[in-house]
């Protein structure tokens, strides 16, 4: 008798903390990258923000497209 435990609130909170830590690393690196571009490379903050925003917009479409390609592909595993 193998009864599965339901996916509860504690599990959801655990996954949320993992995702929070992952996103925190991206935000920290983006902040330092913004500081580098504006202070060291002397690029305007407006232009750097626009570059980052355009990158995120392109990423939103490419992620969906690649997900569809992977979902539709067949496995070539020879086992």
GROMACS .gro file of N, CA, C and O in nm:
model
  316
    1UNK      N    1   0.085  -0.119   0.000
    1UNK     CA    2   0.000   0.000   0.000
    1UNK      C    3   0.089   0.124   0.000
    1UNK      O    4   0.142   0.164   0.101
    2UNK      N    5   0.104   0.181  -0.116
    2UNK     CA    6   0.190   0.297  -0.135
    2UNK      C    7   0.104   0.420  -0.157
    2UNK      O    8   0.066   0.451  -0.269
    3UNK      N    9   0.076   0.490  -0.050
    3UNK     CA   10  -0.010   0.609  -0.058
    3UNK      C   11   0.077   0.733  -0.076
    3UNK      O   12   0.169   0.756   0.001
    4UNK      N   13   0.048   0.810  -0.179
    4UNK     CA   14   0.124   0.932  -0.206
    4UNK      C   15   0.076   1.046  -0.118
    4UNK      O   16  -0.043   1.064  -0.096
    5UNK      N   17   0.174   1.124  -0.071
    5UNK     CA   18   0.144   1.241   0.010
    5UNK      C   19   0.103   1.355  -0.084
    5UNK      O   20   0.169   1.379  -0.185
    6UNK      N   21  -0.004   1.426  -0.053
    6UNK     CA   22  -0.046   1.537  -0.140
    6UNK      C   23   0.055   1.652  -0.139
    6UNK      O   24   0.127   1.672  -0.042
    7UNK      N   25   0.059   1.724  -0.249
    7UNK     CA   26   0.147   1.840  -0.262
    7UNK      C   27   0.084   1.955  -0.186
    7UNK      O   28  -0.014   2.014  -0.230
    8UNK      N   29   0.138   1.988  -0.070
    8UNK     CA   30   0.075   2.085   0.018
    8UNK      C   31   0.143   2.221   0.021
    8UNK      O   32   0.231   2.252  -0.061
    9UNK      N   33   0.102   2.301   0.116
    9UNK     CA   34   0.152   2.437   0.131
    9UNK      C   35   0.301   2.440   0.162
    9UNK      O   36   0.375   2.524   0.110
   10UNK      N   37   0.348   2.348   0.245
   10UNK     CA   38   0.490   2.345   0.279
   10UNK      C   39   0.574   2.318   0.154
   10UNK      O   40   0.680   2.379   0.135
   11UNK      N   41   0.528   2.230   0.068
   11UNK     CA   42   0.599   2.202  -0.056
   11UNK      C   43   0.602   2.327  -0.146
   11UNK      O   44   0.705   2.359  -0.205
   12UNK      N   45   0.490   2.395  -0.155
   12UNK     CA   46   0.484   2.516  -0.237
   12UNK      C   47   0.577   2.624  -0.185
   12UNK      O   48   0.645   2.692  -0.263
   13UNK      N   49   0.584   2.639  -0.054
   13UNK     CA   50   0.673   2.739   0.005
   13UNK      C   51   0.819   2.701  -0.020
   13UNK      O   52   0.902   2.787  -0.051
   14UNK      N   53   0.850   2.573  -0.012
   14UNK     CA   54   0.986   2.528  -0.042
   14UNK      C   55   1.028   2.559  -0.184
   14UNK      O   56   1.139   2.607  -0.208
   15UNK      N   57   0.939   2.533  -0.279
   15UNK     CA   58   0.970   2.567  -0.419
   15UNK      C   59   0.980   2.718  -0.438
   15UNK      O   60   1.062   2.767  -0.516
   16UNK      N   61   0.897   2.794  -0.368
   16UNK     CA   62   0.901   2.940  -0.379
   16UNK      C   63   1.034   2.995  -0.330
   16UNK      O   64   1.090   3.088  -0.390
   17UNK      N   65   1.087   2.940  -0.219
   17UNK     CA   66   1.216   2.988  -0.169
   17UNK      C   67   1.329   2.956  -0.266
   17UNK      O   68   1.422   3.034  -0.284
   18UNK      N   69   1.322   2.841  -0.331
   18UNK     CA   70   1.424   2.807  -0.431
   18UNK      C   71   1.420   2.903  -0.549
   18UNK      O   72   1.523   2.948  -0.598
   19UNK      N   73   1.301   2.935  -0.593
   19UNK     CA   74   1.286   3.029  -0.705
   19UNK      C   75   1.327   3.170  -0.663
   19UNK      O   76   1.387   3.244  -0.742
   20UNK      N   77   1.297   3.206  -0.540
   20UNK     CA   78   1.337   3.338  -0.489
   20UNK      C   79   1.489   3.351  -0.488
   20UNK      O   80   1.543   3.454  -0.532
   21UNK      N   81   1.559   3.249  -0.443
   21UNK     CA   82   1.706   3.254  -0.441
   21UNK      C   83   1.762   3.264  -0.582
   21UNK      O   84   1.858   3.338  -0.606
   22UNK      N   85   1.704   3.191  -0.674
   22UNK     CA   86   1.749   3.196  -0.814
   22UNK      C   87   1.730   3.336  -0.872
   22UNK      O   88   1.821   3.392  -0.935
   23UNK      N   89   1.613   3.393  -0.852
   23UNK     CA   90   1.586   3.527  -0.906
   23UNK      C   91   1.670   3.634  -0.836
   23UNK      O   92   1.706   3.734  -0.899
   24UNK      N   93   1.700   3.614  -0.709
   24UNK     CA   94   1.781   3.710  -0.636
   24UNK      C   95   1.922   3.720  -0.697
   24UNK      O   96   1.978   3.829  -0.708
   25UNK      N   97   1.977   3.608  -0.740
   25UNK     CA   98   2.110   3.613  -0.802
   25UNK      C   99   2.106   3.691  -0.933
   25UNK      O  100   2.199   3.765  -0.964
   26UNK      N  101   1.998   3.676  -1.010
   26UNK     CA  102   1.986   3.751  -1.135
   26UNK      C  103   1.970   3.901  -1.109
   26UNK      O  104   2.028   3.984  -1.179
   27UNK      N  105   1.895   3.938  -1.008
   27UNK     CA  106   1.874   4.079  -0.976
   27UNK      C  107   2.005   4.142  -0.928
   27UNK      O  108   2.040   4.254  -0.970
   28UNK      N  109   2.078   4.072  -0.843
   28UNK     CA  110   2.205   4.125  -0.794
   28UNK      C  111   2.303   4.146  -0.909
   28UNK      O  112   2.370   4.250  -0.918
   29UNK      N  113   2.312   4.049  -1.000
   29UNK     CA  114   2.404   4.065  -1.113
   29UNK      C  115   2.359   4.179  -1.205
   29UNK      O  116   2.443   4.251  -1.259
   30UNK      N  117   2.229   4.197  -1.222
   30UNK     CA  118   2.180   4.306  -1.306
   30UNK      C  119   2.212   4.442  -1.244
   30UNK      O  120   2.248   4.536  -1.316
   31UNK      N  121   2.204   4.453  -1.113
   31UNK     CA  122   2.236   4.578  -1.046
   31UNK      C  123   2.384   4.611  -1.063
   31UNK      O  124   2.421   4.725  -1.094
   32UNK      N  125   2.470   4.512  -1.044
   32UNK     CA  126   2.612   4.537  -1.063
   32UNK      C  127   2.645   4.567  -1.208
   32UNK      O  128   2.732   4.648  -1.238
   33UNK      N  129   2.578   4.501  -1.302
   33UNK     CA  130   2.601   4.528  -1.443
   33UNK      C  131   2.559   4.670  -1.479
   33UNK      O  132   2.629   4.740  -1.554
   34UNK      N  133   2.446   4.716  -1.424
   34UNK     CA  134   2.401   4.853  -1.446
   34UNK      C  135   2.504   4.953  -1.392
   34UNK      O  136   2.537   5.051  -1.460
   35UNK      N  137   2.556   4.926  -1.273
   35UNK     CA  138   2.657   5.013  -1.213
   35UNK      C  139   2.784   5.016  -1.301
   35UNK      O  140   2.843   5.121  -1.323
   36UNK      N  141   2.824   4.901  -1.350
   36UNK     CA  142   2.943   4.894  -1.436
   36UNK      C  143   2.924   4.972  -1.565
   36UNK      O  144   3.011   5.050  -1.605
   37UNK      N  145   2.811   4.951  -1.632
   37UNK     CA  146   2.788   5.021  -1.759
   37UNK      C  147   2.780   5.173  -1.741
   37UNK      O  148   2.831   5.248  -1.823
   38UNK      N  149   2.715   5.217  -1.634
   38UNK     CA  150   2.698   5.362  -1.616
   38UNK      C  151   2.824   5.429  -1.563
   38UNK      O  152   2.860   5.538  -1.608
   39UNK      N  153   2.894   5.367  -1.468
   39UNK     CA  154   3.008   5.433  -1.405
   39UNK      C  155   3.141   5.406  -1.476
   39UNK      O  156   3.224   5.495  -1.488
   40UNK      N  157   3.162   5.284  -1.523
   40UNK     CA  158   3.290   5.250  -1.584
   40UNK      C  159   3.288   5.274  -1.734
   40UNK      O  160   3.379   5.334  -1.791
   41UNK      N  161   3.183   5.227  -1.801
   41UNK     CA  162   3.174   5.240  -1.947
   41UNK      C  163   3.110   5.372  -1.991
   41UNK      O  164   3.106   5.402  -2.109
   42UNK      N  165   3.059   5.451  -1.898
   42UNK     CA  166   2.998   5.583  -1.922
   42UNK      C  167   2.882   5.578  -2.022
   42UNK      O  168   2.867   5.666  -2.108
   43UNK      N  169   2.800   5.475  -2.012
   43UNK     CA  170   2.679   5.464  -2.093
   43UNK      C  171   2.564   5.520  -2.009
   43UNK      O  172   2.560   5.500  -1.888
   44UNK      N  173   2.470   5.590  -2.072
   44UNK     CA  174   2.361   5.649  -1.996
   44UNK      C  175   2.272   5.539  -1.936
   44UNK      O  176   2.252   5.433  -1.996
   45UNK      N  177   2.219   5.567  -1.818
   45UNK     CA  178   2.134   5.470  -1.749
   45UNK      C  179   2.008   5.441  -1.831
   45UNK      O  180   1.957   5.328  -1.829
   46UNK      N  181   1.960   5.540  -1.903
   46UNK     CA  182   1.842   5.521  -1.987
   46UNK      C  183   1.869   5.417  -2.096
   46UNK      O  184   1.787   5.328  -2.121
   47UNK      N  185   1.985   5.426  -2.159
   47UNK     CA  186   2.021   5.332  -2.264
   47UNK      C  187   2.044   5.191  -2.208
   47UNK      O  188   2.002   5.092  -2.267
   48UNK      N  189   2.109   5.183  -2.093
   48UNK     CA  190   2.133   5.052  -2.031
   48UNK      C  191   2.001   4.987  -1.991
   48UNK      O  192   1.979   4.867  -2.014
   49UNK      N  193   1.910   5.065  -1.934
   49UNK     CA  194   1.778   5.011  -1.899
   49UNK      C  195   1.702   4.964  -2.021
   49UNK      O  196   1.635   4.860  -2.018
   50UNK      N  197   1.712   5.039  -2.130
   50UNK     CA  198   1.646   4.999  -2.255
   50UNK      C  199   1.705   4.869  -2.309
   50UNK      O  200   1.631   4.780  -2.352
   51UNK      N  201   1.837   4.857  -2.304
   51UNK     CA  202   1.902   4.732  -2.349
   51UNK      C  203   1.855   4.612  -2.266
   51UNK      O  204   1.825   4.506  -2.321
   52UNK      N  205   1.850   4.630  -2.135
   52UNK     CA  206   1.806   4.520  -2.048
   52UNK      C  207   1.660   4.484  -2.072
   52UNK      O  208   1.623   4.367  -2.073
   53UNK      N  209   1.577   4.585  -2.093
   53UNK     CA  210   1.436   4.560  -2.119
   53UNK      C  211   1.417   4.487  -2.252
   53UNK      O  212   1.340   4.391  -2.260
   54UNK      N  213   1.488   4.530  -2.356
   54UNK     CA  214   1.477   4.463  -2.484
   54UNK      C  215   1.526   4.318  -2.476
   54UNK      O  216   1.468   4.229  -2.538
   55UNK      N  217   1.630   4.296  -2.398
   55UNK     CA  218   1.678   4.159  -2.377
   55UNK      C  219   1.573   4.071  -2.312
   55UNK      O  220   1.555   3.955  -2.350
   56UNK      N  221   1.503   4.125  -2.214
   56UNK     CA  222   1.396   4.048  -2.147
   56UNK      C  223   1.279   4.021  -2.240
   56UNK      O  224   1.218   3.914  -2.236
   57UNK      N  225   1.246   4.117  -2.325
   57UNK     CA  226   1.134   4.098  -2.420
   57UNK      C  227   1.170   3.989  -2.521
   57UNK      O  228   1.089   3.899  -2.548
   58UNK      N  229   1.291   3.995  -2.575
   58UNK     CA  230   1.334   3.891  -2.669
   58UNK      C  231   1.337   3.755  -2.599
   58UNK      O  232   1.294   3.654  -2.655
   59UNK      N  233   1.385   3.752  -2.476
   59UNK     CA  234   1.392   3.628  -2.399
   59UNK      C  235   1.253   3.568  -2.376
   59UNK      O  236   1.238   3.446  -2.378
   60UNK      N  237   1.154   3.652  -2.356
   60UNK     CA  238   1.018   3.602  -2.334
   60UNK      C  239   0.967   3.524  -2.455
   60UNK      O  240   0.902   3.420  -2.439
   61UNK      N  241   1.000   3.570  -2.574
   61UNK     CA  242   0.956   3.500  -2.695
   61UNK      C  243   1.042   3.378  -2.727
   61UNK      O  244   0.991   3.274  -2.767
   62UNK      N  245   1.172   3.390  -2.708
   62UNK     CA  246   1.259   3.277  -2.740
   62UNK      C  247   1.240   3.161  -2.643
   62UNK      O  248   1.253   3.046  -2.682
   63UNK      N  249   1.208   3.190  -2.516
   63UNK     CA  250   1.183   3.083  -2.420
   63UNK      C  251   1.062   3.001  -2.460
   63UNK      O  252   1.065   2.877  -2.454
   64UNK      N  253   0.956   3.068  -2.500
   64UNK     CA  254   0.835   2.997  -2.541
   64UNK      C  255   0.861   2.917  -2.668
   64UNK      O  256   0.821   2.800  -2.679
   65UNK      N  257   0.932   2.976  -2.762
   65UNK     CA  258   0.962   2.908  -2.888
   65UNK      C  259   1.048   2.784  -2.864
   65UNK      O  260   1.019   2.676  -2.917
   66UNK      N  261   1.152   2.797  -2.783
   66UNK     CA  262   1.237   2.681  -2.756
   66UNK      C  263   1.163   2.575  -2.677
   66UNK      O  264   1.185   2.455  -2.698
   67UNK      N  265   1.075   2.615  -2.588
   67UNK     CA  266   0.993   2.518  -2.515
   67UNK      C  267   0.905   2.437  -2.609
   67UNK      O  268   0.890   2.315  -2.594
   68UNK      N  269   0.848   2.503  -2.708
   68UNK     CA  270   0.765   2.433  -2.805
   68UNK      C  271   0.848   2.339  -2.891
   68UNK      O  272   0.805   2.228  -2.922
   69UNK      N  273   0.967   2.381  -2.928
   69UNK     CA  274   1.055   2.295  -3.008
   69UNK      C  275   1.092   2.169  -2.930
   69UNK      O  276   1.088   2.058  -2.983
   70UNK      N  277   1.127   2.186  -2.804
   70UNK     CA  278   1.165   2.071  -2.721
   70UNK      C  279   1.045   1.979  -2.700
   70UNK      O  280   1.058   1.856  -2.707
   71UNK      N  281   0.928   2.035  -2.675
   71UNK     CA  282   0.809   1.953  -2.653
   71UNK      C  283   0.771   1.872  -2.776
   71UNK      O  284   0.721   1.760  -2.764
   72UNK      N  285   0.796   1.926  -2.893
   72UNK     CA  286   0.756   1.859  -3.017
   72UNK      C  287   0.862   1.764  -3.071
   72UNK      O  288   0.835   1.686  -3.162
   73UNK      N  289   0.982   1.772  -3.017
   73UNK     CA  290   1.089   1.686  -3.068
   73UNK      C  291   1.075   1.545  -3.014
   73UNK      O  292   1.018   1.521  -2.909
   74UNK      N  293   1.132   1.449  -3.089
   74UNK     CA  294   1.128   1.311  -3.045
   74UNK      C  295   1.263   1.274  -2.986
   74UNK      O  296   1.367   1.328  -3.023
   75UNK      N  297   1.260   1.179  -2.897
   75UNK     CA  298   1.383   1.136  -2.830
   75UNK      C  299   1.462   1.045  -2.924
   75UNK      O  300   1.408   0.960  -2.992
   76UNK      N  301   1.593   1.061  -2.921
   76UNK     CA  302   1.679   0.975  -3.001
   76UNK      C  303   1.757   0.880  -2.912
   76UNK      O  304   1.865   0.833  -2.947
   77UNK      N  305   1.703   0.853  -2.795
   77UNK     CA  306   1.768   0.764  -2.699
   77UNK      C  307   1.768   0.621  -2.756
   77UNK      O  308   1.666   0.569  -2.798
   78UNK      N  309   1.885   0.558  -2.760
   78UNK     CA  310   1.896   0.426  -2.823
   78UNK      C  311   1.892   0.310  -2.723
   78UNK      O  312   1.939   0.203  -2.751
   79UNK      N  313   1.838   0.333  -2.607
   79UNK     CA  314   1.833   0.225  -2.506
   79UNK      C  315   1.730   0.124  -2.538
   79UNK      O  316   1.632   0.118  -2.581
   0.00000   0.00000   0.00000
